[in-house]
């Protein structure tokens, strides 16, 4: 548990001597020698974070951060809530670099359910960025930047990236379960793979699907369908048609798969989203091309069920 691993509560890399006594900070109330903050906890269903007003000793920014972290390690009085630092993962350290707090988890954090992991980050970011002099938080796993399911660093997170809406937690990073299509060992049939992904909600889910196909399968006995050097120029949707614009590398196939499998790996995966009925594939904005001299890209592709391996 974190309470055993986080000693001391905050390991400060860069000390900033700022008195956190400013007025007007959201969720912060000054009361003499104490400062009241909204400390965020997860609800029992793990669907949102809930603020609980808590007083910590007024002091330098590092001291107030330490006080807040200690609160987030303890079980709250309301037993229906769960402290963000009271899960099975460990914390290697928390440091302050300029106005950025860096939280370094151990690898057990990666074993959390995606929605829980997001809410833990939301609770930490919302709580710590209330301290004057702290504007953002970044997360690491054993000293390396925490990444999303596509391997992209999450980067710095700010409080406005986590928004409440009608009691439901809407975050900069959301989760979705995708049905992606790759190929079998012989490269002539499609094989489906369910995948839960965590993604930036500012990016269209259709783009996430294309990125995930390019990243390749995770399941054993399933094989990739598209040249991994392929770059995505753009992905957009209009009137139920998803327009996938790839770079020239798409035309070079490096795997032993049929042309149909490649095309419908993209098409079937996108149509699984529900809001897509047809797919237009382009290369550098051009659709008047033949893919491997077999399939005209000047076509609106629809779902192909016959290629799916039973």
PDB file of C-alpha atoms in Angstrom:
ATOM      1  CA  UNK A   1       0.000   0.000   0.000  1.00  0.00           C
ATOM      2  CA  UNK A   2       1.135   3.506  -0.671  1.00  0.00           C
ATOM      3  CA  UNK A   3       1.322   4.500   2.972  1.00  0.00           C
ATOM      4  CA  UNK A   4       4.234   2.099   3.377  1.00  0.00           C
ATOM      5  CA  UNK A   5       6.132   3.182   0.285  1.00  0.00           C
ATOM      6  CA  UNK A   6       5.819   6.966   0.315  1.00  0.00           C
ATOM      7  CA  UNK A   7       8.465   7.954   2.888  1.00  0.00           C
ATOM      8  CA  UNK A   8       8.741  10.851   3.207  1.00  0.00           C
ATOM      9  CA  UNK A   9       5.429  11.914   1.665  1.00  0.00           C
ATOM     10  CA  UNK A  10       7.079  14.389  -0.679  1.00  0.00           C
ATOM     11  CA  UNK A  11      10.606  14.152  -2.136  1.00  0.00           C
ATOM     12  CA  UNK A  12      11.357  17.668  -3.283  1.00  0.00           C
ATOM     13  CA  UNK A  13      13.668  18.130  -6.278  1.00  0.00           C
ATOM     14  CA  UNK A  14      13.315  21.887  -6.583  1.00  0.00           C
ATOM     15  CA  UNK A  15      12.306  23.845  -3.500  1.00  0.00           C
ATOM     16  CA  UNK A  16      10.183  26.887  -4.163  1.00  0.00           C
ATOM     17  CA  UNK A  17       9.754  29.124  -1.179  1.00  0.00           C
ATOM     18  CA  UNK A  18       6.213  30.361  -1.710  1.00  0.00           C
ATOM     19  CA  UNK A  19       3.771  31.066   1.073  1.00  0.00           C
ATOM     20  CA  UNK A  20       0.479  29.445  -0.002  1.00  0.00           C
ATOM     21  CA  UNK A  21      -1.760  32.007   1.568  1.00  0.00           C
ATOM     22  CA  UNK A  22      -3.317  33.615  -1.478  1.00  0.00           C
ATOM     23  CA  UNK A  23      -7.007  34.374  -1.646  1.00  0.00           C
ATOM     24  CA  UNK A  24      -9.418  33.560  -4.397  1.00  0.00           C
ATOM     25  CA  UNK A  25      -8.095  30.098  -5.232  1.00  0.00           C
ATOM     26  CA  UNK A  26     -10.905  27.712  -6.186  1.00  0.00           C
ATOM     27  CA  UNK A  27     -11.783  25.367  -3.321  1.00  0.00           C
ATOM     28  CA  UNK A  28      -9.331  27.063  -0.937  1.00  0.00           C
ATOM     29  CA  UNK A  29     -10.317  28.914   2.241  1.00  0.00           C
ATOM     30  CA  UNK A  30      -7.760  30.640   4.479  1.00  0.00           C
ATOM     31  CA  UNK A  31      -8.443  30.246   8.212  1.00  0.00           C
ATOM     32  CA  UNK A  32      -5.557  31.663  10.210  1.00  0.00           C
ATOM     33  CA  UNK A  33      -2.783  29.099  10.540  1.00  0.00           C
ATOM     34  CA  UNK A  34      -4.756  26.519   8.598  1.00  0.00           C
ATOM     35  CA  UNK A  35      -5.790  26.421   4.927  1.00  0.00           C
ATOM     36  CA  UNK A  36      -8.896  24.541   3.845  1.00  0.00           C
ATOM     37  CA  UNK A  37      -8.727  22.673   0.549  1.00  0.00           C
ATOM     38  CA  UNK A  38     -11.092  20.478  -1.393  1.00  0.00           C
ATOM     39  CA  UNK A  39      -9.397  17.074  -1.296  1.00  0.00           C
ATOM     40  CA  UNK A  40     -10.820  14.753  -3.953  1.00  0.00           C
ATOM     41  CA  UNK A  41     -11.713  11.105  -3.332  1.00  0.00           C
ATOM     42  CA  UNK A  42     -13.192   8.412  -5.585  1.00  0.00           C
ATOM     43  CA  UNK A  43     -16.766   7.326  -4.942  1.00  0.00           C
ATOM     44  CA  UNK A  44     -17.445   3.669  -4.144  1.00  0.00           C
ATOM     45  CA  UNK A  45     -18.642   2.945  -7.702  1.00  0.00           C
ATOM     46  CA  UNK A  46     -15.465   4.518  -9.095  1.00  0.00           C
ATOM     47  CA  UNK A  47     -17.442   6.650 -11.536  1.00  0.00           C
ATOM     48  CA  UNK A  48     -16.466  10.123 -10.319  1.00  0.00           C
ATOM     49  CA  UNK A  49     -14.385  12.053  -7.800  1.00  0.00           C
ATOM     50  CA  UNK A  50     -15.928  13.860  -4.850  1.00  0.00           C
ATOM     51  CA  UNK A  51     -14.434  16.824  -2.944  1.00  0.00           C
ATOM     52  CA  UNK A  52     -14.141  16.787   0.846  1.00  0.00           C
ATOM     53  CA  UNK A  53     -13.138  20.022   2.567  1.00  0.00           C
ATOM     54  CA  UNK A  54      -9.988  19.417   4.600  1.00  0.00           C
ATOM     55  CA  UNK A  55      -7.722  21.774   6.558  1.00  0.00           C
ATOM     56  CA  UNK A  56      -3.936  21.535   6.360  1.00  0.00           C
ATOM     57  CA  UNK A  57      -1.245  23.569   8.078  1.00  0.00           C
ATOM     58  CA  UNK A  58      -0.446  26.793   6.289  1.00  0.00           C
ATOM     59  CA  UNK A  59       3.146  27.003   5.109  1.00  0.00           C
ATOM     60  CA  UNK A  60       5.464  26.843   2.163  1.00  0.00           C
ATOM     61  CA  UNK A  61       4.150  25.208  -0.976  1.00  0.00           C
ATOM     62  CA  UNK A  62       6.067  22.000  -0.244  1.00  0.00           C
ATOM     63  CA  UNK A  63       4.589  21.731   3.241  1.00  0.00           C
ATOM     64  CA  UNK A  64       1.039  22.191   2.022  1.00  0.00           C
ATOM     65  CA  UNK A  65       1.593  19.613  -0.717  1.00  0.00           C
ATOM     66  CA  UNK A  66       2.868  17.184   1.915  1.00  0.00           C
ATOM     67  CA  UNK A  67      -0.217  17.798   4.041  1.00  0.00           C
ATOM     68  CA  UNK A  68      -2.567  17.155   1.123  1.00  0.00           C
ATOM     69  CA  UNK A  69      -0.751  13.976   0.110  1.00  0.00           C
ATOM     70  CA  UNK A  70      -0.987  12.660   3.663  1.00  0.00           C
ATOM     71  CA  UNK A  71      -4.756  13.229   3.576  1.00  0.00           C
ATOM     72  CA  UNK A  72      -5.022  11.432   0.235  1.00  0.00           C
ATOM     73  CA  UNK A  73      -3.281   8.385   1.757  1.00  0.00           C
ATOM     74  CA  UNK A  74      -5.754   7.989   4.626  1.00  0.00           C
ATOM     75  CA  UNK A  75      -9.144   6.364   4.514  1.00  0.00           C
ATOM     76  CA  UNK A  76     -11.757   9.154   4.648  1.00  0.00           C
ATOM     77  CA  UNK A  77     -14.380   9.353   7.393  1.00  0.00           C
ATOM     78  CA  UNK A  78     -17.034   8.768   4.747  1.00  0.00           C
ATOM     79  CA  UNK A  79     -16.560   5.057   4.131  1.00  0.00           C
ATOM     80  CA  UNK A  80     -18.328   5.317   0.774  1.00  0.00           C
ATOM     81  CA  UNK A  81     -15.266   7.177  -0.554  1.00  0.00           C
ATOM     82  CA  UNK A  82     -11.848   5.825  -1.493  1.00  0.00           C
ATOM     83  CA  UNK A  83      -8.592   7.753  -1.042  1.00  0.00           C
ATOM     84  CA  UNK A  84      -6.659   8.096  -4.345  1.00  0.00           C
ATOM     85  CA  UNK A  85      -3.383   6.975  -2.763  1.00  0.00           C
ATOM     86  CA  UNK A  86      -4.981   4.055  -0.888  1.00  0.00           C
ATOM     87  CA  UNK A  87      -4.854   1.436  -3.640  1.00  0.00           C
ATOM     88  CA  UNK A  88      -2.550  -1.530  -4.217  1.00  0.00           C
ATOM     89  CA  UNK A  89       0.090   0.372  -6.203  1.00  0.00           C
ATOM     90  CA  UNK A  90       3.107   2.026  -4.659  1.00  0.00           C
ATOM     91  CA  UNK A  91       4.533   5.508  -5.059  1.00  0.00           C
ATOM     92  CA  UNK A  92       8.264   5.875  -5.549  1.00  0.00           C
ATOM     93  CA  UNK A  93       8.134   9.585  -4.825  1.00  0.00           C
ATOM     94  CA  UNK A  94       6.464  12.936  -5.391  1.00  0.00           C
ATOM     95  CA  UNK A  95       8.584  15.886  -6.455  1.00  0.00           C
ATOM     96  CA  UNK A  96       8.161  19.522  -7.342  1.00  0.00           C
ATOM     97  CA  UNK A  97       9.870  20.965 -10.409  1.00  0.00           C
ATOM     98  CA  UNK A  98       9.018  24.611 -10.871  1.00  0.00           C
ATOM     99  CA  UNK A  99       5.221  24.760 -10.923  1.00  0.00           C
ATOM    100  CA  UNK A 100       4.877  21.081 -11.873  1.00  0.00           C
ATOM    101  CA  UNK A 101       4.313  18.236  -9.408  1.00  0.00           C
ATOM    102  CA  UNK A 102       5.727  14.903 -10.601  1.00  0.00           C
ATOM    103  CA  UNK A 103       4.107  11.754  -9.200  1.00  0.00           C
ATOM    104  CA  UNK A 104       6.153   8.600  -9.727  1.00  0.00           C
ATOM    105  CA  UNK A 105       4.123   5.357  -9.403  1.00  0.00           C
ATOM    106  CA  UNK A 106       5.436   1.812  -9.469  1.00  0.00           C
ATOM    107  CA  UNK A 107       4.401  -0.659 -12.177  1.00  0.00           C
ATOM    108  CA  UNK A 108       1.398  -1.921 -10.183  1.00  0.00           C
ATOM    109  CA  UNK A 109      -0.438   1.252 -11.159  1.00  0.00           C
ATOM    110  CA  UNK A 110      -0.637  -0.168 -14.690  1.00  0.00           C
ATOM    111  CA  UNK A 111      -2.677  -3.096 -13.391  1.00  0.00           C
ATOM    112  CA  UNK A 112      -5.566  -0.841 -12.353  1.00  0.00           C
ATOM    113  CA  UNK A 113      -8.753  -0.737 -14.362  1.00  0.00           C
ATOM    114  CA  UNK A 114      -8.433   2.110 -16.847  1.00  0.00           C
ATOM    115  CA  UNK A 115     -11.372   4.092 -15.475  1.00  0.00           C
ATOM    116  CA  UNK A 116      -9.998   3.801 -11.940  1.00  0.00           C
ATOM    117  CA  UNK A 117      -6.538   4.914 -13.079  1.00  0.00           C
ATOM    118  CA  UNK A 118      -8.016   7.993 -14.775  1.00  0.00           C
ATOM    119  CA  UNK A 119     -10.074   8.939 -11.725  1.00  0.00           C
ATOM    120  CA  UNK A 120      -7.047   8.596  -9.456  1.00  0.00           C
ATOM    121  CA  UNK A 121      -5.163  11.023 -11.681  1.00  0.00           C
ATOM    122  CA  UNK A 122      -8.158  13.367 -11.705  1.00  0.00           C
ATOM    123  CA  UNK A 123      -8.318  13.365  -7.898  1.00  0.00           C
ATOM    124  CA  UNK A 124      -4.590  14.023  -7.559  1.00  0.00           C
ATOM    125  CA  UNK A 125      -4.483  16.789 -10.176  1.00  0.00           C
ATOM    126  CA  UNK A 126      -7.562  18.580  -8.861  1.00  0.00           C
ATOM    127  CA  UNK A 127      -6.303  18.463  -5.306  1.00  0.00           C
ATOM    128  CA  UNK A 128      -2.664  19.440  -5.776  1.00  0.00           C
ATOM    129  CA  UNK A 129      -3.169  22.218  -8.327  1.00  0.00           C
ATOM    130  CA  UNK A 130      -5.157  24.186  -5.745  1.00  0.00           C
ATOM    131  CA  UNK A 131      -1.875  24.976  -3.978  1.00  0.00           C
ATOM    132  CA  UNK A 132      -0.602  28.384  -5.037  1.00  0.00           C
ATOM    133  CA  UNK A 133       2.521  27.909  -7.142  1.00  0.00           C
ATOM    134  CA  UNK A 134       1.367  24.553  -8.578  1.00  0.00           C
ATOM    135  CA  UNK A 135      -0.222  24.677 -12.027  1.00  0.00           C
ATOM    136  CA  UNK A 136       0.087  21.120 -13.342  1.00  0.00           C
ATOM    137  CA  UNK A 137       0.904  17.505 -12.534  1.00  0.00           C
ATOM    138  CA  UNK A 138       2.711  14.830 -14.545  1.00  0.00           C
ATOM    139  CA  UNK A 139       2.876  11.102 -13.866  1.00  0.00           C
ATOM    140  CA  UNK A 140       5.628   8.534 -14.206  1.00  0.00           C
ATOM    141  CA  UNK A 141       6.042   4.790 -13.880  1.00  0.00           C
ATOM    142  CA  UNK A 142       9.392   3.954 -12.249  1.00  0.00           C
ATOM    143  CA  UNK A 143      10.823   7.256 -13.442  1.00  0.00           C
ATOM    144  CA  UNK A 144       9.539   6.998 -17.026  1.00  0.00           C
ATOM    145  CA  UNK A 145       6.651   9.129 -18.365  1.00  0.00           C
ATOM    146  CA  UNK A 146       3.257   7.468 -18.062  1.00  0.00           C
ATOM    147  CA  UNK A 147       1.866   6.723 -21.540  1.00  0.00           C
ATOM    148  CA  UNK A 148      -1.546   6.043 -23.030  1.00  0.00           C
ATOM    149  CA  UNK A 149      -2.502   2.763 -24.722  1.00  0.00           C
ATOM    150  CA  UNK A 150      -0.888   3.922 -27.972  1.00  0.00           C
ATOM    151  CA  UNK A 151       2.420   4.557 -26.222  1.00  0.00           C
ATOM    152  CA  UNK A 152       2.138   8.345 -26.271  1.00  0.00           C
ATOM    153  CA  UNK A 153       3.187  10.233 -23.103  1.00  0.00           C
ATOM    154  CA  UNK A 154       0.234  11.723 -21.257  1.00  0.00           C
ATOM    155  CA  UNK A 155       2.226  14.894 -20.659  1.00  0.00           C
ATOM    156  CA  UNK A 156       1.290  17.488 -18.069  1.00  0.00           C
ATOM    157  CA  UNK A 157      -2.255  17.550 -16.719  1.00  0.00           C
ATOM    158  CA  UNK A 158      -4.148  20.542 -15.379  1.00  0.00           C
ATOM    159  CA  UNK A 159      -7.343  20.818 -13.361  1.00  0.00           C
ATOM    160  CA  UNK A 160      -9.387  22.116 -16.300  1.00  0.00           C
ATOM    161  CA  UNK A 161      -8.718  18.849 -18.129  1.00  0.00           C
ATOM    162  CA  UNK A 162     -11.029  17.090 -15.653  1.00  0.00           C
ATOM    163  CA  UNK A 163     -14.571  18.434 -15.670  1.00  0.00           C
ATOM    164  CA  UNK A 164     -17.729  17.469 -13.779  1.00  0.00           C
ATOM    165  CA  UNK A 165     -20.910  17.328 -15.835  1.00  0.00           C
ATOM    166  CA  UNK A 166     -24.165  16.405 -14.135  1.00  0.00           C
ATOM    167  CA  UNK A 167     -22.411  14.229 -11.584  1.00  0.00           C
ATOM    168  CA  UNK A 168     -20.615  12.157 -14.198  1.00  0.00           C
ATOM    169  CA  UNK A 169     -16.863  12.386 -14.504  1.00  0.00           C
ATOM    170  CA  UNK A 170     -15.781  13.595 -17.929  1.00  0.00           C
ATOM    171  CA  UNK A 171     -12.033  13.625 -18.293  1.00  0.00           C
ATOM    172  CA  UNK A 172      -9.432  14.664 -20.771  1.00  0.00           C
ATOM    173  CA  UNK A 173      -8.680  10.954 -20.909  1.00  0.00           C
ATOM    174  CA  UNK A 174     -11.555   8.555 -21.378  1.00  0.00           C
ATOM    175  CA  UNK A 175     -11.825   4.832 -21.993  1.00  0.00           C
ATOM    176  CA  UNK A 176     -13.489   2.832 -24.752  1.00  0.00           C
ATOM    177  CA  UNK A 177     -13.719  -0.816 -25.721  1.00  0.00           C
ATOM    178  CA  UNK A 178     -12.879  -1.258 -29.391  1.00  0.00           C
ATOM    179  CA  UNK A 179     -13.362  -4.191 -31.717  1.00  0.00           C
ATOM    180  CA  UNK A 180     -10.350  -4.182 -34.015  1.00  0.00           C
ATOM    181  CA  UNK A 181      -9.711  -6.451 -36.981  1.00  0.00           C
ATOM    182  CA  UNK A 182      -6.315  -7.921 -37.778  1.00  0.00           C
ATOM    183  CA  UNK A 183      -5.488 -11.089 -39.689  1.00  0.00           C
ATOM    184  CA  UNK A 184      -4.832 -14.779 -39.216  1.00  0.00           C
ATOM    185  CA  UNK A 185      -1.484 -16.490 -39.755  1.00  0.00           C
ATOM    186  CA  UNK A 186      -2.109 -17.045 -43.469  1.00  0.00           C
ATOM    187  CA  UNK A 187      -3.141 -13.430 -44.029  1.00  0.00           C
ATOM    188  CA  UNK A 188      -6.371 -14.190 -45.847  1.00  0.00           C
ATOM    189  CA  UNK A 189      -9.029 -13.705 -43.151  1.00  0.00           C
ATOM    190  CA  UNK A 190      -9.863 -11.109 -40.542  1.00  0.00           C
ATOM    191  CA  UNK A 191      -9.606 -11.896 -36.834  1.00  0.00           C
ATOM    192  CA  UNK A 192     -11.268  -9.654 -34.252  1.00  0.00           C
ATOM    193  CA  UNK A 193      -9.627  -8.423 -31.075  1.00  0.00           C
ATOM    194  CA  UNK A 194     -11.355  -6.600 -28.230  1.00  0.00           C
ATOM    195  CA  UNK A 195      -9.227  -3.862 -26.748  1.00  0.00           C
ATOM    196  CA  UNK A 196      -9.860  -1.373 -23.966  1.00  0.00           C
ATOM    197  CA  UNK A 197      -8.084   1.883 -24.691  1.00  0.00           C
ATOM    198  CA  UNK A 198      -7.543   5.052 -22.772  1.00  0.00           C
ATOM    199  CA  UNK A 199      -7.511   8.086 -25.031  1.00  0.00           C
ATOM    200  CA  UNK A 200      -7.556  11.862 -25.084  1.00  0.00           C
ATOM    201  CA  UNK A 201     -11.187  12.890 -25.542  1.00  0.00           C
ATOM    202  CA  UNK A 202     -10.033  15.812 -27.668  1.00  0.00           C
ATOM    203  CA  UNK A 203      -9.050  13.250 -30.334  1.00  0.00           C
ATOM    204  CA  UNK A 204     -11.775  11.627 -32.436  1.00  0.00           C
ATOM    205  CA  UNK A 205     -12.328   7.981 -31.578  1.00  0.00           C
ATOM    206  CA  UNK A 206     -12.102   7.156 -35.294  1.00  0.00           C
ATOM    207  CA  UNK A 207      -8.509   8.392 -35.245  1.00  0.00           C
ATOM    208  CA  UNK A 208      -7.822   6.238 -32.196  1.00  0.00           C
ATOM    209  CA  UNK A 209      -9.103   3.180 -34.073  1.00  0.00           C
ATOM    210  CA  UNK A 210      -6.745   3.824 -36.999  1.00  0.00           C
ATOM    211  CA  UNK A 211      -3.808   4.387 -34.639  1.00  0.00           C
ATOM    212  CA  UNK A 212      -4.588   1.150 -32.816  1.00  0.00           C
ATOM    213  CA  UNK A 213      -4.697  -0.841 -36.065  1.00  0.00           C
ATOM    214  CA  UNK A 214      -1.305   0.585 -37.010  1.00  0.00           C
ATOM    215  CA  UNK A 215       0.038  -0.333 -33.576  1.00  0.00           C
ATOM    216  CA  UNK A 216      -0.770  -3.957 -34.344  1.00  0.00           C
ATOM    217  CA  UNK A 217      -2.487  -6.753 -32.409  1.00  0.00           C
ATOM    218  CA  UNK A 218      -1.887  -7.632 -28.780  1.00  0.00           C
ATOM    219  CA  UNK A 219      -3.457 -11.094 -28.818  1.00  0.00           C
ATOM    220  CA  UNK A 220      -1.335 -14.140 -29.609  1.00  0.00           C
ATOM    221  CA  UNK A 221      -2.052 -15.853 -32.913  1.00  0.00           C
ATOM    222  CA  UNK A 222      -3.238 -12.583 -34.490  1.00  0.00           C
ATOM    223  CA  UNK A 223      -1.142 -10.655 -36.997  1.00  0.00           C
ATOM    224  CA  UNK A 224      -0.841  -7.037 -38.287  1.00  0.00           C
ATOM    225  CA  UNK A 225      -2.340  -5.884 -41.560  1.00  0.00           C
ATOM    226  CA  UNK A 226      -0.758  -2.513 -42.394  1.00  0.00           C
ATOM    227  CA  UNK A 227       2.805  -1.341 -42.910  1.00  0.00           C
ATOM    228  CA  UNK A 228       3.730   0.040 -39.440  1.00  0.00           C
ATOM    229  CA  UNK A 229       5.644   2.900 -41.092  1.00  0.00           C
ATOM    230  CA  UNK A 230       2.345   4.266 -42.383  1.00  0.00           C
ATOM    231  CA  UNK A 231       1.608   7.770 -41.155  1.00  0.00           C
ATOM    232  CA  UNK A 232      -1.872   9.129 -40.530  1.00  0.00           C
ATOM    233  CA  UNK A 233      -2.468  12.427 -42.308  1.00  0.00           C
ATOM    234  CA  UNK A 234      -6.016  12.862 -41.027  1.00  0.00           C
ATOM    235  CA  UNK A 235      -9.154  11.027 -40.010  1.00  0.00           C
ATOM    236  CA  UNK A 236     -12.552  12.718 -40.194  1.00  0.00           C
ATOM    237  CA  UNK A 237     -16.213  11.758 -40.364  1.00  0.00           C
ATOM    238  CA  UNK A 238     -19.145  13.370 -42.130  1.00  0.00           C
ATOM    239  CA  UNK A 239     -22.644  12.035 -42.812  1.00  0.00           C
ATOM    240  CA  UNK A 240     -21.663   8.556 -41.658  1.00  0.00           C
ATOM    241  CA  UNK A 241     -18.611   8.379 -43.940  1.00  0.00           C
ATOM    242  CA  UNK A 242     -15.196   8.128 -42.304  1.00  0.00           C
ATOM    243  CA  UNK A 243     -12.404   9.612 -44.411  1.00  0.00           C
ATOM    244  CA  UNK A 244      -9.030   8.025 -43.636  1.00  0.00           C
ATOM    245  CA  UNK A 245      -6.096   9.865 -45.195  1.00  0.00           C
ATOM    246  CA  UNK A 246      -2.771   7.988 -44.975  1.00  0.00           C
ATOM    247  CA  UNK A 247       0.699   8.687 -46.293  1.00  0.00           C
ATOM    248  CA  UNK A 248       2.525   6.919 -49.101  1.00  0.00           C
ATOM    249  CA  UNK A 249       3.830   4.144 -46.853  1.00  0.00           C
ATOM    250  CA  UNK A 250       0.360   2.629 -46.862  1.00  0.00           C
ATOM    251  CA  UNK A 251       0.908   1.555 -50.473  1.00  0.00           C
ATOM    252  CA  UNK A 252       3.895  -0.577 -49.478  1.00  0.00           C
ATOM    253  CA  UNK A 253       2.791  -3.815 -47.863  1.00  0.00           C
ATOM    254  CA  UNK A 254       5.424  -5.514 -45.742  1.00  0.00           C
ATOM    255  CA  UNK A 255       3.259  -8.337 -44.456  1.00  0.00           C
ATOM    256  CA  UNK A 256       1.928 -11.432 -46.174  1.00  0.00           C
ATOM    257  CA  UNK A 257      -1.719 -10.382 -46.221  1.00  0.00           C
ATOM    258  CA  UNK A 258      -4.241  -9.998 -49.015  1.00  0.00           C
ATOM    259  CA  UNK A 259      -5.304  -6.581 -50.238  1.00  0.00           C
ATOM    260  CA  UNK A 260      -8.859  -7.226 -49.094  1.00  0.00           C
ATOM    261  CA  UNK A 261      -7.741  -8.041 -45.562  1.00  0.00           C
ATOM    262  CA  UNK A 262      -5.834  -4.756 -45.305  1.00  0.00           C
ATOM    263  CA  UNK A 263      -8.704  -2.637 -46.609  1.00  0.00           C
ATOM    264  CA  UNK A 264     -11.348  -4.308 -44.460  1.00  0.00           C
ATOM    265  CA  UNK A 265      -9.131  -4.371 -41.406  1.00  0.00           C
ATOM    266  CA  UNK A 266      -9.582  -0.590 -41.452  1.00  0.00           C
ATOM    267  CA  UNK A 267     -13.163  -0.577 -42.688  1.00  0.00           C
ATOM    268  CA  UNK A 268     -14.655  -3.174 -40.360  1.00  0.00           C
ATOM    269  CA  UNK A 269     -12.853  -1.744 -37.329  1.00  0.00           C
ATOM    270  CA  UNK A 270     -14.227   1.741 -37.964  1.00  0.00           C
ATOM    271  CA  UNK A 271     -17.766   0.574 -38.685  1.00  0.00           C
ATOM    272  CA  UNK A 272     -17.753  -1.246 -35.347  1.00  0.00           C
ATOM    273  CA  UNK A 273     -17.915   2.206 -33.727  1.00  0.00           C
ATOM    274  CA  UNK A 274     -21.552   2.532 -34.726  1.00  0.00           C
ATOM    275  CA  UNK A 275     -21.485   6.057 -36.141  1.00  0.00           C
ATOM    276  CA  UNK A 276     -19.634   4.989 -39.289  1.00  0.00           C
ATOM    277  CA  UNK A 277     -21.470   3.390 -42.217  1.00  0.00           C
ATOM    278  CA  UNK A 278     -18.846   3.651 -44.954  1.00  0.00           C
ATOM    279  CA  UNK A 279     -15.106   4.295 -45.180  1.00  0.00           C
ATOM    280  CA  UNK A 280     -13.167   6.261 -47.767  1.00  0.00           C
ATOM    281  CA  UNK A 281      -9.426   5.528 -47.793  1.00  0.00           C
ATOM    282  CA  UNK A 282      -7.053   8.060 -49.349  1.00  0.00           C
ATOM    283  CA  UNK A 283      -3.314   8.407 -49.798  1.00  0.00           C
ATOM    284  CA  UNK A 284      -1.986  11.940 -49.370  1.00  0.00           C
ATOM    285  CA  UNK A 285      -5.506  13.190 -50.119  1.00  0.00           C
ATOM    286  CA  UNK A 286      -5.867  11.182 -53.327  1.00  0.00           C
ATOM    287  CA  UNK A 287      -8.445   8.421 -53.754  1.00  0.00           C
ATOM    288  CA  UNK A 288      -8.004   7.914 -57.499  1.00  0.00           C
ATOM    289  CA  UNK A 289      -5.502   5.120 -56.863  1.00  0.00           C
ATOM    290  CA  UNK A 290      -5.301   1.352 -57.024  1.00  0.00           C
ATOM    291  CA  UNK A 291      -4.189  -0.383 -53.860  1.00  0.00           C
ATOM    292  CA  UNK A 292      -1.629  -3.038 -54.841  1.00  0.00           C
ATOM    293  CA  UNK A 293      -3.129  -2.915 -58.340  1.00  0.00           C
ATOM    294  CA  UNK A 294      -6.177  -4.787 -57.097  1.00  0.00           C
ATOM    295  CA  UNK A 295      -8.563  -2.509 -55.240  1.00  0.00           C
ATOM    296  CA  UNK A 296      -9.652   0.962 -56.298  1.00  0.00           C
ATOM    297  CA  UNK A 297      -9.510   3.399 -53.424  1.00  0.00           C
ATOM    298  CA  UNK A 298     -12.086   5.507 -55.236  1.00  0.00           C
ATOM    299  CA  UNK A 299     -14.694   3.449 -53.400  1.00  0.00           C
ATOM    300  CA  UNK A 300     -16.839   3.852 -50.326  1.00  0.00           C
ATOM    301  CA  UNK A 301     -16.116   0.627 -48.481  1.00  0.00           C
ATOM    302  CA  UNK A 302     -18.770  -1.041 -46.356  1.00  0.00           C
ATOM    303  CA  UNK A 303     -18.537  -3.752 -43.733  1.00  0.00           C
ATOM    304  CA  UNK A 304     -17.371  -7.119 -45.095  1.00  0.00           C
ATOM    305  CA  UNK A 305     -18.560 -10.000 -42.931  1.00  0.00           C
ATOM    306  CA  UNK A 306     -17.420 -12.731 -45.293  1.00  0.00           C
ATOM    307  CA  UNK A 307     -13.758 -12.054 -44.511  1.00  0.00           C
ATOM    308  CA  UNK A 308     -14.200 -12.547 -40.760  1.00  0.00           C
ATOM    309  CA  UNK A 309     -12.820 -15.848 -39.565  1.00  0.00           C
ATOM    310  CA  UNK A 310     -15.421 -17.920 -37.742  1.00  0.00           C
TER     311      UNK A 310
END
